[in-house]
Tab-separated table of C-alpha atoms in Angstrom:
chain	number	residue	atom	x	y	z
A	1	UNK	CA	5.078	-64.345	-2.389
A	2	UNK	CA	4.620	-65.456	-6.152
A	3	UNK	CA	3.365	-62.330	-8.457
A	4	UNK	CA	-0.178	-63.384	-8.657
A	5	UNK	CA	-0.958	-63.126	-4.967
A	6	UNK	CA	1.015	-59.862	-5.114
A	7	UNK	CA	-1.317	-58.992	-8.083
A	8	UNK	CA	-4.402	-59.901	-5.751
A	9	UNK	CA	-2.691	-58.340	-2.804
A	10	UNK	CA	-2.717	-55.201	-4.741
A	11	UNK	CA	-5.899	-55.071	-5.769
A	12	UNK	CA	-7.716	-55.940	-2.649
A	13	UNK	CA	-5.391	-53.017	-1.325
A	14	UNK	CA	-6.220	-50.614	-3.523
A	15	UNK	CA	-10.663	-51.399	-3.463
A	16	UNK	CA	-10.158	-51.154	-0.339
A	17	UNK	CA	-8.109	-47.789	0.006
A	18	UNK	CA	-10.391	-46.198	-2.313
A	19	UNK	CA	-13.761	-47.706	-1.000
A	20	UNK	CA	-13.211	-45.794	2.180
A	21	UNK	CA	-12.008	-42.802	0.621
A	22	UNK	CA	-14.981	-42.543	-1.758
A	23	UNK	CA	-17.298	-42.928	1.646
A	24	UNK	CA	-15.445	-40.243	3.305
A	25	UNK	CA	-15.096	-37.817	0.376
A	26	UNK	CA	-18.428	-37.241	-0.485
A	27	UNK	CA	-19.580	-35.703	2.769
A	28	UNK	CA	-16.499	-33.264	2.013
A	29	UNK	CA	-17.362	-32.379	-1.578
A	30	UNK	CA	-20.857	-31.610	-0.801
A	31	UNK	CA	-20.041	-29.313	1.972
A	32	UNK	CA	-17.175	-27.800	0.504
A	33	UNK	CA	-17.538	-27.659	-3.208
A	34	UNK	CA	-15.974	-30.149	-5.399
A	35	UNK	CA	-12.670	-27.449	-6.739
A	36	UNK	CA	-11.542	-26.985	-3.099
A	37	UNK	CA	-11.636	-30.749	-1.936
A	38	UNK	CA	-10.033	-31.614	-5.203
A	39	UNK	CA	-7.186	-29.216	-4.603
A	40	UNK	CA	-7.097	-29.910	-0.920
A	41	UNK	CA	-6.737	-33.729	-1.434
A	42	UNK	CA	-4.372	-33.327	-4.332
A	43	UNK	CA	-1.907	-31.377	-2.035
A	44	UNK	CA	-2.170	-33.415	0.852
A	45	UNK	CA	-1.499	-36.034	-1.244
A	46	UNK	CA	1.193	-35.163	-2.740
A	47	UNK	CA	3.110	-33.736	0.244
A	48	UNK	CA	3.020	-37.527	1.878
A	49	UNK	CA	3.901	-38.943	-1.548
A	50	UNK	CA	6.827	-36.557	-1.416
A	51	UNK	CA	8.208	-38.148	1.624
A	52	UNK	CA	7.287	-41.813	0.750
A	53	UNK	CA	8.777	-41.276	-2.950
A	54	UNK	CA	12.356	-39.824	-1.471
A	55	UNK	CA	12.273	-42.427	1.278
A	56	UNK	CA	11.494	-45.245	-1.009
A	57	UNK	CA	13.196	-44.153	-4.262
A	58	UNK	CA	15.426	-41.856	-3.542
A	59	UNK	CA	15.909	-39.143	-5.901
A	60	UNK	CA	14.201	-39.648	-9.602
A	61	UNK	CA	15.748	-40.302	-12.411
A	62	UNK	CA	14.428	-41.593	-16.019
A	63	UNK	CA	14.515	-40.406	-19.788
A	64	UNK	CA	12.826	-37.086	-20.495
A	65	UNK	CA	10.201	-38.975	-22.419
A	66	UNK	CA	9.259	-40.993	-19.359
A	67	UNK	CA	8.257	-37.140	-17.438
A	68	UNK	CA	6.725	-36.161	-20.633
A	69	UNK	CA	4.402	-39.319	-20.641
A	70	UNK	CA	3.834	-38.556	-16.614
A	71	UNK	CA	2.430	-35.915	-17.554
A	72	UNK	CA	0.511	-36.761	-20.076
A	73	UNK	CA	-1.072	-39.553	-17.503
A	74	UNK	CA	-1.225	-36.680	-15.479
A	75	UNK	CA	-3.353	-34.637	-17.386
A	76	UNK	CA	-6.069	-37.410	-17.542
A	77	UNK	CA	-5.695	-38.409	-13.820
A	78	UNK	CA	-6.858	-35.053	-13.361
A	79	UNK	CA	-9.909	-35.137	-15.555
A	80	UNK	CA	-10.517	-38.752	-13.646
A	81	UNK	CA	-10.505	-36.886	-10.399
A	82	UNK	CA	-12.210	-33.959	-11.214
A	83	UNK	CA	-15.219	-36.219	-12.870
A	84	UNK	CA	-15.376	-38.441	-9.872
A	85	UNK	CA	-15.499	-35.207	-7.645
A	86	UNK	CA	-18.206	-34.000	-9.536
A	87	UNK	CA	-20.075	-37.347	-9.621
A	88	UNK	CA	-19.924	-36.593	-5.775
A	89	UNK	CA	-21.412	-33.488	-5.538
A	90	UNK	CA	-24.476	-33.883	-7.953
A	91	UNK	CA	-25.029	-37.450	-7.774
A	92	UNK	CA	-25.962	-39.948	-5.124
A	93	UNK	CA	-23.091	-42.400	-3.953
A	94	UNK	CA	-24.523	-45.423	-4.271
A	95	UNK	CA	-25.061	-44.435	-8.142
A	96	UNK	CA	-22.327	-42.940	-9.126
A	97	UNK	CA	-19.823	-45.244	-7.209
A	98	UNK	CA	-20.580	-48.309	-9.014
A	99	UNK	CA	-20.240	-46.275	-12.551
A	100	UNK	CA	-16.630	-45.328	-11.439
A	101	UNK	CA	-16.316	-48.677	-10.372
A	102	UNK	CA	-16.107	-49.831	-13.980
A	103	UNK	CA	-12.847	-48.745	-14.475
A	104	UNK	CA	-11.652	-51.583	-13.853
A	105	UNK	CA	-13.698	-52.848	-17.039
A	106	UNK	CA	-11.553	-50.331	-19.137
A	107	UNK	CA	-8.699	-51.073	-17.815
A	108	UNK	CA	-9.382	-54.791	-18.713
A	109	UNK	CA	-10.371	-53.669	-22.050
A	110	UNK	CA	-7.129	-51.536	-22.719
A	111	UNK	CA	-4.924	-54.289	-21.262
A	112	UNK	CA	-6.616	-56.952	-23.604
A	113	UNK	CA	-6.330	-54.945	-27.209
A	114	UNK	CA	-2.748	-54.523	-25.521
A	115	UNK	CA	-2.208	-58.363	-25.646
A	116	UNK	CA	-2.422	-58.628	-21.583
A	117	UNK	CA	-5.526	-60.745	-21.119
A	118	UNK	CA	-5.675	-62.839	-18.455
A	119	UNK	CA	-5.264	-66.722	-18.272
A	120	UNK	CA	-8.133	-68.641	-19.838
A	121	UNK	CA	-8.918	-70.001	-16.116
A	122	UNK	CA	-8.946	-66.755	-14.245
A	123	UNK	CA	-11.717	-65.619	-16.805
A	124	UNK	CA	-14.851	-67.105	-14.892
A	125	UNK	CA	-13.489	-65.468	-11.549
A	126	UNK	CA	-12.885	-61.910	-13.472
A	127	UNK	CA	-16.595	-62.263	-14.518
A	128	UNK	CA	-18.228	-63.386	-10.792
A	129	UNK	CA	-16.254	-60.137	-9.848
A	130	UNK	CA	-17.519	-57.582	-11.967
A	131	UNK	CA	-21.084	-59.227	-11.844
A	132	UNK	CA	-20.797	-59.268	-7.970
A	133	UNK	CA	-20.579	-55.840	-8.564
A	134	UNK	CA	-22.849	-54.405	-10.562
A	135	UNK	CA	-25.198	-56.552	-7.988
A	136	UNK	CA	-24.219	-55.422	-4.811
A	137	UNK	CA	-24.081	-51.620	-6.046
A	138	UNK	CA	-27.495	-51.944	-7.233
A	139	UNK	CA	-30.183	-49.963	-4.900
A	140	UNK	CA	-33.628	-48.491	-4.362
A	141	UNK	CA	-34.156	-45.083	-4.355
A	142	UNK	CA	-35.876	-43.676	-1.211
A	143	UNK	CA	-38.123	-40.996	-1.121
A	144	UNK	CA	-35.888	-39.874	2.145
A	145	UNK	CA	-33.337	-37.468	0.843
A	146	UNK	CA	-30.202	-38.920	2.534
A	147	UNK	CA	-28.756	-36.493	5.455
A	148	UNK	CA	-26.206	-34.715	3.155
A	149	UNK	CA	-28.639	-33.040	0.791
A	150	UNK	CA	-32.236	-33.531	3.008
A	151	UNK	CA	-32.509	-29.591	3.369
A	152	UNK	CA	-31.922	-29.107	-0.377
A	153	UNK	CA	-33.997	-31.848	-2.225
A	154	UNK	CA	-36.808	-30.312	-0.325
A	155	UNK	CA	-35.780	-26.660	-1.525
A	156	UNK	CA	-35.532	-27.708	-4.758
A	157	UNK	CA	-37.618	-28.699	-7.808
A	158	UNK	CA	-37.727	-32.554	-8.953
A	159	UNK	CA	-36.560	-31.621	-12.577
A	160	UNK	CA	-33.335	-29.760	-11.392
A	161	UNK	CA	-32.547	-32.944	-8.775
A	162	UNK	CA	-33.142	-35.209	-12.045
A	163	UNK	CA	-30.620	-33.127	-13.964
A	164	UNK	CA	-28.299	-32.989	-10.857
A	165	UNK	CA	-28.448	-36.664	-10.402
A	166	UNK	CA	-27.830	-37.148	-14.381
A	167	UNK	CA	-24.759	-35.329	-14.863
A	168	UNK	CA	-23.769	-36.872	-11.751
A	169	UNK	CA	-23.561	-40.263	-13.935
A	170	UNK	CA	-21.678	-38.068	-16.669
A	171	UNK	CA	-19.220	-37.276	-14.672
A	172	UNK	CA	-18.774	-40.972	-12.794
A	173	UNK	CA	-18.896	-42.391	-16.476
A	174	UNK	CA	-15.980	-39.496	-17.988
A	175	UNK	CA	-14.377	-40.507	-14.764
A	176	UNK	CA	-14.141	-44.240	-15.055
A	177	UNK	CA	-12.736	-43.995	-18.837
A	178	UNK	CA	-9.952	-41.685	-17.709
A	179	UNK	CA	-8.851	-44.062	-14.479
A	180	UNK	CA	-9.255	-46.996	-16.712
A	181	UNK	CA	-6.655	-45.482	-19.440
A	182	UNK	CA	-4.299	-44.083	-16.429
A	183	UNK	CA	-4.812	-47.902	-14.947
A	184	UNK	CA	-3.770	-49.312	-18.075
A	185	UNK	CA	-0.661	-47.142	-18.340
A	186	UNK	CA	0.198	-46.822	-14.795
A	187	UNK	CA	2.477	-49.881	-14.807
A	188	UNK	CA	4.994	-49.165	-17.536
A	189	UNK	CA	5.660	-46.088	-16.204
A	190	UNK	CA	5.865	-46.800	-12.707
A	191	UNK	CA	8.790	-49.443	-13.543
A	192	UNK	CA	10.820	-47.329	-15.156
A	193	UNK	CA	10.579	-44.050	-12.397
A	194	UNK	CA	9.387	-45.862	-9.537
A	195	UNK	CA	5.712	-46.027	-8.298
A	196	UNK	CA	5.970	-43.422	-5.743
A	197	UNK	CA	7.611	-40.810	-8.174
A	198	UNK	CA	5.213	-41.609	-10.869
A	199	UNK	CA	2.120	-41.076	-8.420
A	200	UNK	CA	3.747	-37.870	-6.824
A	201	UNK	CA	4.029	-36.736	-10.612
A	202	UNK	CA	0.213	-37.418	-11.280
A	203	UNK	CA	-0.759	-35.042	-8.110
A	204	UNK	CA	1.940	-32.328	-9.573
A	205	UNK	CA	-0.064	-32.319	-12.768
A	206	UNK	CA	-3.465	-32.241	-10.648
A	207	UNK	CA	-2.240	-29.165	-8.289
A	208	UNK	CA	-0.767	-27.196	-11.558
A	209	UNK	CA	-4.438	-27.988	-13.834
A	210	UNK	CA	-6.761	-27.019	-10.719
A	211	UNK	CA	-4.566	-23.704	-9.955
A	212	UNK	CA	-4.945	-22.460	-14.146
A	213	UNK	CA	-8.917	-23.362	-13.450
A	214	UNK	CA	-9.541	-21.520	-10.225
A	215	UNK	CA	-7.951	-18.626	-11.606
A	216	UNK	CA	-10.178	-18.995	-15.009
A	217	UNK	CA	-13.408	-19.197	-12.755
A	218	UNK	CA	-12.335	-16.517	-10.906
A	219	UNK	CA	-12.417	-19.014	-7.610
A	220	UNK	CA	-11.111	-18.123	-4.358
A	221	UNK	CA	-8.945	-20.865	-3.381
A	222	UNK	CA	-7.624	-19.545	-0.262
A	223	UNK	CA	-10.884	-18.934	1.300
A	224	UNK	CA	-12.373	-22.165	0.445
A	225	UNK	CA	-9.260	-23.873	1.790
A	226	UNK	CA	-9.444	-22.346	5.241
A	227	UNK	CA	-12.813	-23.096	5.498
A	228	UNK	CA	-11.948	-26.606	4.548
A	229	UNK	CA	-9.091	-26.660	6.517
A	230	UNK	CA	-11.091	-25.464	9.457
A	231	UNK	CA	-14.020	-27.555	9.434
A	232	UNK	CA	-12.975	-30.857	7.831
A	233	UNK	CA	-9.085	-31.057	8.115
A	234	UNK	CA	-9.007	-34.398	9.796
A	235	UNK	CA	-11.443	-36.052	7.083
A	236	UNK	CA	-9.041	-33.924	3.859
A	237	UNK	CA	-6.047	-35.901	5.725
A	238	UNK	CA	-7.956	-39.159	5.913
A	239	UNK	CA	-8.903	-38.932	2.255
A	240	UNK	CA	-5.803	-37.961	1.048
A	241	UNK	CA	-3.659	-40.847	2.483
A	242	UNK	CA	-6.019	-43.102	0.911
A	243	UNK	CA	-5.914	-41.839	-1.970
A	244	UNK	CA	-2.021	-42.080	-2.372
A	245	UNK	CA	-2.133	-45.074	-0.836
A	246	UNK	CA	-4.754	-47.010	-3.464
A	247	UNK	CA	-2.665	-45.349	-6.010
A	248	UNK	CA	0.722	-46.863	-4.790
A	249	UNK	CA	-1.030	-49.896	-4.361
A	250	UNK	CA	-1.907	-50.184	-7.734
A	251	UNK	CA	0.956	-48.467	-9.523
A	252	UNK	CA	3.295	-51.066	-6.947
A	253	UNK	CA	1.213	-54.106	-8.472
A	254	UNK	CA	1.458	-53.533	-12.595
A	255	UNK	CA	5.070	-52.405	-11.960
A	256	UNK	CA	7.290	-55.181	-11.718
A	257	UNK	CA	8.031	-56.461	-15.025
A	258	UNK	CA	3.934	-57.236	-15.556
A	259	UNK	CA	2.899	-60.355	-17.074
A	260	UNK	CA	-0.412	-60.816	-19.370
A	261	UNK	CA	-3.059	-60.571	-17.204
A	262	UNK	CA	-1.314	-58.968	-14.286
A	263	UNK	CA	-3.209	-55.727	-15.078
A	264	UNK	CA	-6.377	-57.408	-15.816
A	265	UNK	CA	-6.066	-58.883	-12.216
A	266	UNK	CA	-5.151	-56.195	-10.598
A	267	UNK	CA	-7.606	-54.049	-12.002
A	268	UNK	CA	-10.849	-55.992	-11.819
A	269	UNK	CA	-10.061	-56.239	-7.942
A	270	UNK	CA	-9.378	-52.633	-7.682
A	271	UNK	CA	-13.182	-52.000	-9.034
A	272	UNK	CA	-14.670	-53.901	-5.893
A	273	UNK	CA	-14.367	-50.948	-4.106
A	274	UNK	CA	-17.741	-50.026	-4.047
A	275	UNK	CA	-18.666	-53.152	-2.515
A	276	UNK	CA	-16.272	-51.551	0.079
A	277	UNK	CA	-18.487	-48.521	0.265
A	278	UNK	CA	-21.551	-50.351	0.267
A	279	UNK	CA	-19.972	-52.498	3.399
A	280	UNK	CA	-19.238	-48.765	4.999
A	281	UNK	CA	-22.582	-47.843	4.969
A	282	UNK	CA	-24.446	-50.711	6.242
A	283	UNK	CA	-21.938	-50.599	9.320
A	284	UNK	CA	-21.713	-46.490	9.758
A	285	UNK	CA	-25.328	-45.543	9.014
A	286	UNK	CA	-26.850	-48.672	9.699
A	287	UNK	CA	-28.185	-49.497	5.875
A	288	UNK	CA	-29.135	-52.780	5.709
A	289	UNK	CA	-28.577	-55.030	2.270
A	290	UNK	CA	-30.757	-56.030	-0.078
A	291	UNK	CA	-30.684	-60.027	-0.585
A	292	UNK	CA	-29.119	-59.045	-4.491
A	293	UNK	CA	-27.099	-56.868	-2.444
A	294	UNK	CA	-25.798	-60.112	-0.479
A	295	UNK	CA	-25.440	-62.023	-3.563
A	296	UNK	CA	-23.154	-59.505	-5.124
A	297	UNK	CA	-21.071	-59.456	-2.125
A	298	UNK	CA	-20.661	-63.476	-1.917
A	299	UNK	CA	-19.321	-63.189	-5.952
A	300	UNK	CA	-17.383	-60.912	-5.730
A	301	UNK	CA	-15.789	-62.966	-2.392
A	302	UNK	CA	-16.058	-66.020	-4.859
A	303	UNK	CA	-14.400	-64.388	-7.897
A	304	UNK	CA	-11.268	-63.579	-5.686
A	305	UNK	CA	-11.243	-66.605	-4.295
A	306	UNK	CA	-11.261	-68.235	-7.912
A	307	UNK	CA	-8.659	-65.650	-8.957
A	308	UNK	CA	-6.407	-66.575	-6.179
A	309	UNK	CA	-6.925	-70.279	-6.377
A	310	UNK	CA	-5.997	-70.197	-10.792
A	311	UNK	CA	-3.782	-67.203	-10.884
């Protein structure tokens, strides 16, 4: 397989890894809180990338600098989770997943000032991508409160569901920039440690930050993880693999001695997930598309298929 259709390979992997997992975790952030299904994902996720990292790797071993600049990746991983989290629990899905979706966009961006832009003919297919979707993510808002937060929307004020719902897009925005950046970086790093390793380091980082802010806010963890545990374990587990396995994905497809435009590639295909998510809920809850909707969908089918055909 030549490294552009592992480049595509990845991408399509990794949309749709985290289109699911976006679908699943809200439901779980919104009935748990957004600290405890961070935390609970985060350690889930790293306990299988412990195994896949020692079976695949074996033990690690790099320059000091390479764990310091782990970390440091780690550190704004963490702030991407915690924003998209967030964006979960105040904001509607079908908002705030497209604004995460952008990431990709950053990722292009940071690649490009890096000197990785893609070939001149891949362009056109890059574009029908990220146009596909901002199209198929856009919606119209119903007056019916979806299932999830029916019982509160009609508890609550407009104004404080209007605040909700903005800082929902705060937090989908802070978290775009901060997977974009760990996107863009994710590569290098995973070369030189190994993609597992460098994606088991990321949910170290994550598990270490969200301990030191539970015990700022004063936050049971325990308690909210048995509930969790209880009540959703099955959906924690499904979310979790997902998540490490969109992250391999991606870290495996910038890591082998990347090209210019490899990252670009890899990452404007990653940001189709919510086209994934869109997909989801059609099928599960029956949504139907809007005819934009349908449009989106066919360019972002005809931007891969451009990107496959000129990569």
């Amino acid at each position: 397989m030549s490294a552009a259709a592992v480049a595509i390979a990845c991408g399509l992997g990794t949309a749709l890894c985290f289109g699911t997992g976006d679908y699943l975790a809200q439901r779980v952030t919104r009935r748990h809180g957004w600290l405890a299904a961070v935390f609970g994902v985060q350690v889930a996720a790293a306990a299988i990338l412990a195994v896949v990292a020692l079976a695949w790797h074996g033990l690690p071993s790099a320059a000091p600098t390479t764990y310091a600049t782990v970390a440091v990746i780690g550190v704004v991983n963490t702030l991407g989770v915690v924003g998209l989290f967030r964006a979960f629990e105040g904001g509607k899905l079908s908002l705030v997943s497209p604004i995460a979706g952008s990431m990709g966009a950053f990722s292009l961006g940071f690649a490009w000032l890096a000197g990785h832009a893609p070939p001149r003919l891949v362009v056109p297919g890059v574009v029908a991508v990220v146009v596909g979707i901002m199209c198929a993510s856009v919606v119209v808002a119903d007056r019916v409160a979806d299932q999830g937060n029916e019982s509160e929307t009609r508890a609550s004020p407009r104004a404080p569901t209007k605040l909700r719902r903005a800082s929902g897009v705060g937090w989908a925005l802070l978290s775009a920039v901060g997977f974009g950046w760990v996107f863009f970086m994710l590569g290098p790093s995973s070369e030189l440690l190994g993609p597992a390793w460098v994606v088991f380091g990321l949910r170290l980082v994550a598990v270490a930050a969200l301990l030191m802010l539970a015990r700022a806010q004063r936050v049971s963890l325990p308690e909210q993880l048995g509930e969790l545990r209880e009540h959703s374990l099955g959906r924690l587990l499904a979310v979790a693999t997902l998540d490490a396995g969109g992250m391999l994905s991606f870290a495996y497809g910038t890591s082998r001695g990347v090209v210019a435009g490899e990252i670009a590639v890899v990452a404007v295909l990653a940001s189709s997930f919510p086209v994934v998510t869109i997909a989801l809920a059609c099928v599960r809850l029956r949504e139907g598309l809007r005819w934009w909707q349908w449009l989106g969908v066919g360019g972002v089918v005809a931007g891969i298929a451009w990107i496959s055909a000129w990569s």
